[in-house]
Amino acid sequence: MVEARQCSFCGVKIEPGTGKLYVKTDGAVFNFCTGKCKKNMIDLKRKDRETRWTRKYAQEKAIKVYPKKSLKKKKIRRKKQG
């Protein structure tokens, strides 16, 4: 059975069969959930502790980011014309 992994940048659980695997020439292995995480860590060299949408930022700042709020649709009231 394949195990679920954790994103190396944002800390989100990655389901089996999804995500990206990045291996550096020195043998370090990184798992990413999306291209957004890979780009921020590898290409832009950002730190996960300073990026606001990551779990590690939320843990350091002691704020609750996950789970996200459920989105509720607003009721639209239409005026009668006439």
Short mmCIF file of N, CA, C and O in Angstrom, two decimals:
data_model
loop_
_atom_site.label_atom_id
_atom_site.label_comp_id
_atom_site.label_asym_id
_atom_site.label_seq_id
_atom_site.Cartn_x
_atom_site.Cartn_y
_atom_site.Cartn_z
N MET A 1 0.84 -1.18 0.00
CA MET A 1 0.00 0.00 0.00
C MET A 1 0.88 1.25 0.00
O MET A 1 1.83 1.36 0.76
N VAL A 2 0.56 2.17 -0.85
CA VAL A 2 1.31 3.41 -0.96
C VAL A 2 0.87 4.35 0.16
O VAL A 2 -0.31 4.51 0.43
N GLU A 3 1.83 4.99 0.80
CA GLU A 3 1.52 5.89 1.90
C GLU A 3 1.33 7.31 1.40
O GLU A 3 1.94 7.72 0.42
N ALA A 4 0.51 8.06 2.12
CA ALA A 4 0.34 9.48 1.82
C ALA A 4 1.59 10.21 2.31
O ALA A 4 2.16 9.87 3.33
N ARG A 5 2.01 11.22 1.55
CA ARG A 5 3.20 11.98 1.91
C ARG A 5 2.79 13.39 2.30
O ARG A 5 1.65 13.79 2.16
N GLN A 6 3.76 14.15 2.78
CA GLN A 6 3.52 15.52 3.18
C GLN A 6 4.35 16.45 2.29
O GLN A 6 5.51 16.16 1.98
N CYS A 7 3.76 17.55 1.88
CA CYS A 7 4.44 18.52 1.03
C CYS A 7 5.64 19.11 1.79
O CYS A 7 5.52 19.49 2.95
N SER A 8 6.77 19.18 1.12
CA SER A 8 7.99 19.69 1.75
C SER A 8 7.93 21.19 2.01
O SER A 8 8.66 21.69 2.86
N PHE A 9 7.08 21.90 1.31
CA PHE A 9 7.00 23.35 1.49
C PHE A 9 5.84 23.78 2.38
O PHE A 9 6.05 24.39 3.41
N CYS A 10 4.62 23.42 2.00
CA CYS A 10 3.47 23.96 2.74
C CYS A 10 2.96 23.03 3.83
O CYS A 10 2.24 23.47 4.72
N GLY A 11 3.28 21.75 3.79
CA GLY A 11 2.89 20.84 4.85
C GLY A 11 1.56 20.15 4.63
O GLY A 11 1.06 19.47 5.53
N VAL A 12 0.95 20.28 3.47
CA VAL A 12 -0.33 19.66 3.18
C VAL A 12 -0.14 18.18 2.84
O VAL A 12 0.87 17.80 2.26
N LYS A 13 -1.09 17.36 3.23
CA LYS A 13 -1.04 15.93 2.93
C LYS A 13 -1.24 15.71 1.43
O LYS A 13 -2.14 16.28 0.82
N ILE A 14 -0.38 14.89 0.82
CA ILE A 14 -0.45 14.59 -0.61
C ILE A 14 -1.00 13.19 -0.78
O ILE A 14 -0.47 12.23 -0.22
N GLU A 15 -2.06 13.07 -1.54
CA GLU A 15 -2.66 11.77 -1.82
C GLU A 15 -1.77 10.97 -2.77
O GLU A 15 -1.07 11.55 -3.61
N PRO A 16 -1.77 9.64 -2.67
CA PRO A 16 -0.98 8.82 -3.59
C PRO A 16 -1.39 9.04 -5.04
O PRO A 16 -2.57 9.16 -5.35
N GLY A 17 -0.40 9.15 -5.91
CA GLY A 17 -0.67 9.34 -7.33
C GLY A 17 -0.78 10.79 -7.74
O GLY A 17 -1.03 11.09 -8.90
N THR A 18 -0.60 11.71 -6.81
CA THR A 18 -0.67 13.13 -7.13
C THR A 18 0.60 13.82 -6.66
O THR A 18 1.40 13.24 -5.93
N GLY A 19 0.78 15.06 -7.04
CA GLY A 19 1.93 15.83 -6.59
C GLY A 19 3.15 15.67 -7.49
O GLY A 19 3.11 15.00 -8.52
N LYS A 20 4.23 16.28 -7.05
CA LYS A 20 5.49 16.24 -7.80
C LYS A 20 6.61 15.81 -6.88
O LYS A 20 6.65 16.19 -5.72
N LEU A 21 7.54 15.06 -7.42
CA LEU A 21 8.72 14.61 -6.69
C LEU A 21 9.93 15.29 -7.31
O LEU A 21 10.13 15.24 -8.52
N TYR A 22 10.74 15.94 -6.48
CA TYR A 22 11.92 16.66 -6.95
C TYR A 22 13.14 16.09 -6.24
O TYR A 22 13.18 16.03 -5.02
N VAL A 23 14.15 15.66 -7.01
CA VAL A 23 15.38 15.10 -6.45
C VAL A 23 16.55 15.98 -6.86
O VAL A 23 16.78 16.20 -8.04
N LYS A 24 17.27 16.50 -5.88
CA LYS A 24 18.45 17.33 -6.15
C LYS A 24 19.63 16.44 -6.50
O LYS A 24 19.61 15.23 -6.26
N THR A 25 20.68 17.03 -7.05
CA THR A 25 21.85 16.26 -7.45
C THR A 25 22.60 15.68 -6.26
O THR A 25 23.32 14.69 -6.39
N ASP A 26 22.42 16.26 -5.07
CA ASP A 26 23.07 15.72 -3.88
C ASP A 26 22.27 14.60 -3.22
O ASP A 26 22.68 14.03 -2.22
N GLY A 27 21.12 14.26 -3.79
CA GLY A 27 20.31 13.15 -3.29
C GLY A 27 19.16 13.54 -2.39
O GLY A 27 18.41 12.68 -1.93
N ALA A 28 18.98 14.82 -2.13
CA ALA A 28 17.86 15.29 -1.30
C ALA A 28 16.55 15.14 -2.08
O ALA A 28 16.48 15.50 -3.26
N VAL A 29 15.53 14.60 -1.44
CA VAL A 29 14.24 14.34 -2.07
C VAL A 29 13.20 15.28 -1.48
O VAL A 29 13.07 15.39 -0.26
N PHE A 30 12.44 15.96 -2.35
CA PHE A 30 11.37 16.86 -1.93
C PHE A 30 10.08 16.42 -2.58
O PHE A 30 10.05 16.07 -3.76
N ASN A 31 8.99 16.45 -1.82
CA ASN A 31 7.66 16.15 -2.32
C ASN A 31 6.86 17.45 -2.32
O ASN A 31 6.85 18.17 -1.32
N PHE A 32 6.21 17.74 -3.44
CA PHE A 32 5.41 18.96 -3.55
C PHE A 32 3.99 18.60 -3.96
O PHE A 32 3.77 17.71 -4.79
N CYS A 33 3.03 19.34 -3.40
CA CYS A 33 1.63 19.08 -3.72
C CYS A 33 1.25 19.74 -5.05
O CYS A 33 0.47 19.19 -5.82
N THR A 34 1.81 20.91 -5.33
CA THR A 34 1.50 21.64 -6.56
C THR A 34 2.76 22.28 -7.12
O THR A 34 3.80 22.34 -6.47
N GLY A 35 2.64 22.80 -8.32
CA GLY A 35 3.74 23.54 -8.94
C GLY A 35 4.00 24.85 -8.21
O GLY A 35 5.11 25.38 -8.23
N LYS A 36 2.97 25.38 -7.56
CA LYS A 36 3.12 26.61 -6.78
C LYS A 36 4.13 26.42 -5.65
O LYS A 36 4.99 27.27 -5.42
N CYS A 37 4.04 25.29 -4.96
CA CYS A 37 4.98 25.01 -3.86
C CYS A 37 6.39 24.79 -4.39
O CYS A 37 7.36 25.27 -3.80
N LYS A 38 6.51 24.06 -5.50
CA LYS A 38 7.83 23.80 -6.08
C LYS A 38 8.49 25.09 -6.53
O LYS A 38 9.66 25.33 -6.26
N LYS A 39 7.73 25.95 -7.18
CA LYS A 39 8.27 27.21 -7.67
C LYS A 39 8.74 28.10 -6.52
O LYS A 39 9.80 28.70 -6.58
N ASN A 40 7.94 28.16 -5.45
CA ASN A 40 8.30 29.01 -4.31
C ASN A 40 9.55 28.50 -3.60
O ASN A 40 10.38 29.30 -3.17
N MET A 41 9.71 27.21 -3.48
CA MET A 41 10.85 26.67 -2.73
C MET A 41 12.11 26.57 -3.58
O MET A 41 13.18 27.02 -3.17
N ILE A 42 12.01 26.00 -4.76
CA ILE A 42 13.18 25.72 -5.59
C ILE A 42 13.58 26.94 -6.43
O ILE A 42 14.73 27.38 -6.38
N ASP A 43 12.65 27.47 -7.19
CA ASP A 43 12.99 28.54 -8.12
C ASP A 43 13.15 29.89 -7.43
O ASP A 43 14.12 30.61 -7.67
N LEU A 44 12.21 30.25 -6.56
CA LEU A 44 12.23 31.57 -5.91
C LEU A 44 12.98 31.57 -4.58
O LEU A 44 13.21 32.64 -4.01
N LYS A 45 13.32 30.38 -4.08
CA LYS A 45 14.09 30.21 -2.83
C LYS A 45 13.45 30.93 -1.64
O LYS A 45 14.12 31.57 -0.85
N ARG A 46 12.12 30.78 -1.52
CA ARG A 46 11.42 31.37 -0.39
C ARG A 46 11.41 30.42 0.79
O ARG A 46 11.48 29.21 0.62
N LYS A 47 11.28 30.96 1.98
CA LYS A 47 11.23 30.17 3.19
C LYS A 47 9.77 29.91 3.55
O LYS A 47 8.94 30.83 3.50
N ASP A 48 9.47 28.68 3.94
CA ASP A 48 8.09 28.34 4.26
C ASP A 48 7.60 29.04 5.52
O ASP A 48 6.42 29.28 5.69
N ARG A 49 8.50 29.42 6.40
CA ARG A 49 8.11 30.09 7.65
C ARG A 49 7.69 31.53 7.41
O ARG A 49 7.04 32.13 8.26
N GLU A 50 8.05 32.09 6.24
CA GLU A 50 7.74 33.49 5.95
C GLU A 50 6.64 33.64 4.90
O GLU A 50 6.23 34.75 4.59
N THR A 51 6.15 32.53 4.36
CA THR A 51 5.10 32.56 3.36
C THR A 51 3.77 32.35 4.06
O THR A 51 3.55 31.34 4.72
N ARG A 52 2.85 33.30 3.93
CA ARG A 52 1.65 33.35 4.76
C ARG A 52 0.69 32.18 4.58
O ARG A 52 -0.04 31.85 5.50
N TRP A 53 0.63 31.54 3.42
CA TRP A 53 -0.37 30.51 3.20
C TRP A 53 0.11 29.11 3.57
O TRP A 53 -0.61 28.13 3.37
N THR A 54 1.28 28.97 4.17
CA THR A 54 1.78 27.65 4.56
C THR A 54 1.42 27.30 5.99
O THR A 54 1.13 28.17 6.81
N ARG A 55 1.43 26.02 6.30
CA ARG A 55 1.13 25.54 7.63
C ARG A 55 2.22 25.92 8.63
O ARG A 55 1.94 26.20 9.79
N LYS A 56 3.45 25.89 8.20
CA LYS A 56 4.56 26.20 9.10
C LYS A 56 4.51 27.66 9.53
O LYS A 56 4.86 27.98 10.66
N TYR A 57 4.05 28.55 8.66
CA TYR A 57 3.86 29.95 9.04
C TYR A 57 2.78 30.05 10.12
O TYR A 57 2.94 30.76 11.10
N ALA A 58 1.69 29.32 9.93
CA ALA A 58 0.59 29.37 10.88
C ALA A 58 1.01 28.81 12.24
O ALA A 58 0.62 29.34 13.28
N GLN A 59 1.80 27.76 12.24
CA GLN A 59 2.26 27.19 13.50
C GLN A 59 3.19 28.14 14.23
O GLN A 59 3.14 28.27 15.45
N GLU A 60 4.05 28.81 13.49
CA GLU A 60 4.99 29.74 14.11
C GLU A 60 4.27 30.96 14.67
O GLU A 60 4.60 31.45 15.74
N LYS A 61 3.28 31.45 13.95
CA LYS A 61 2.55 32.64 14.38
C LYS A 61 1.38 32.28 15.31
O LYS A 61 0.70 33.17 15.80
N ALA A 62 1.15 31.00 15.53
CA ALA A 62 0.08 30.51 16.41
C ALA A 62 -1.29 30.99 15.94
O ALA A 62 -2.12 31.43 16.73
N ILE A 63 -1.52 30.90 14.62
CA ILE A 63 -2.83 31.22 14.08
C ILE A 63 -3.34 29.99 13.36
O ILE A 63 -2.58 29.13 12.94
N LYS A 64 -4.62 29.89 13.25
CA LYS A 64 -5.22 28.72 12.63
C LYS A 64 -5.57 29.04 11.18
O LYS A 64 -6.44 29.86 10.91
N VAL A 65 -4.88 28.40 10.26
CA VAL A 65 -5.11 28.61 8.84
C VAL A 65 -5.96 27.47 8.28
O VAL A 65 -6.89 27.69 7.51
N TYR A 66 -5.68 26.25 8.67
CA TYR A 66 -6.39 25.09 8.18
C TYR A 66 -7.25 24.51 9.27
O TYR A 66 -6.85 24.50 10.42
N PRO A 67 -8.41 24.00 9.06
CA PRO A 67 -9.10 23.90 7.77
C PRO A 67 -9.67 25.24 7.35
O PRO A 67 -9.96 26.08 8.18
N LYS A 68 -9.84 25.41 6.07
CA LYS A 68 -10.34 26.67 5.57
C LYS A 68 -11.82 26.82 5.91
O LYS A 68 -12.54 25.84 6.10
N LYS A 69 -12.27 28.06 5.95
CA LYS A 69 -13.67 28.33 6.24
C LYS A 69 -14.52 27.82 5.09
O LYS A 69 -14.13 27.86 3.93
N SER A 70 -15.70 27.33 5.43
CA SER A 70 -16.59 26.89 4.36
C SER A 70 -17.21 28.12 3.72
O SER A 70 -17.58 29.09 4.39
N LEU A 71 -17.28 28.09 2.43
CA LEU A 71 -17.82 29.23 1.70
C LEU A 71 -19.33 29.08 1.59
O LEU A 71 -19.84 28.04 1.19
N LYS A 72 -20.04 30.10 1.98
CA LYS A 72 -21.49 30.08 1.88
C LYS A 72 -21.90 31.04 0.77
O LYS A 72 -21.37 32.13 0.65
N LYS A 73 -22.88 30.60 0.00
CA LYS A 73 -23.38 31.46 -1.06
C LYS A 73 -24.34 32.48 -0.46
O LYS A 73 -25.13 32.18 0.43
N LYS A 74 -24.24 33.69 -0.95
CA LYS A 74 -25.14 34.74 -0.49
C LYS A 74 -26.44 34.65 -1.25
O LYS A 74 -26.47 34.32 -2.44
N LYS A 75 -27.53 34.95 -0.54
CA LYS A 75 -28.82 35.01 -1.21
C LYS A 75 -28.91 36.33 -1.96
O LYS A 75 -28.54 37.38 -1.45
N ILE A 76 -29.41 36.26 -3.16
CA ILE A 76 -29.57 37.46 -3.97
C ILE A 76 -31.04 37.83 -3.95
O ILE A 76 -31.90 37.04 -4.35
N ARG A 77 -31.33 39.01 -3.48
CA ARG A 77 -32.71 39.50 -3.48
C ARG A 77 -32.86 40.45 -4.64
O ARG A 77 -32.12 41.41 -4.79
N ARG A 78 -33.86 40.18 -5.43
CA ARG A 78 -34.10 41.02 -6.59
C ARG A 78 -35.33 41.89 -6.36
O ARG A 78 -36.32 41.44 -5.80
N LYS A 79 -35.22 43.11 -6.79
CA LYS A 79 -36.35 44.03 -6.65
C LYS A 79 -37.33 43.81 -7.79
O LYS A 79 -36.94 43.53 -8.92
N LYS A 80 -38.59 43.93 -7.44
CA LYS A 80 -39.62 43.82 -8.47
C LYS A 80 -39.67 45.11 -9.26
O LYS A 80 -39.65 46.19 -8.70
N GLN A 81 -39.68 44.96 -10.56
CA GLN A 81 -39.75 46.14 -11.40
C GLN A 81 -41.20 46.37 -11.78
O GLN A 81 -41.92 45.47 -12.13
N GLY A 82 -41.61 47.60 -11.73
CA GLY A 82 -42.96 47.89 -12.16
C GLY A 82 -43.67 48.94 -11.41
O GLY A 82 -43.47 49.57 -10.51
#
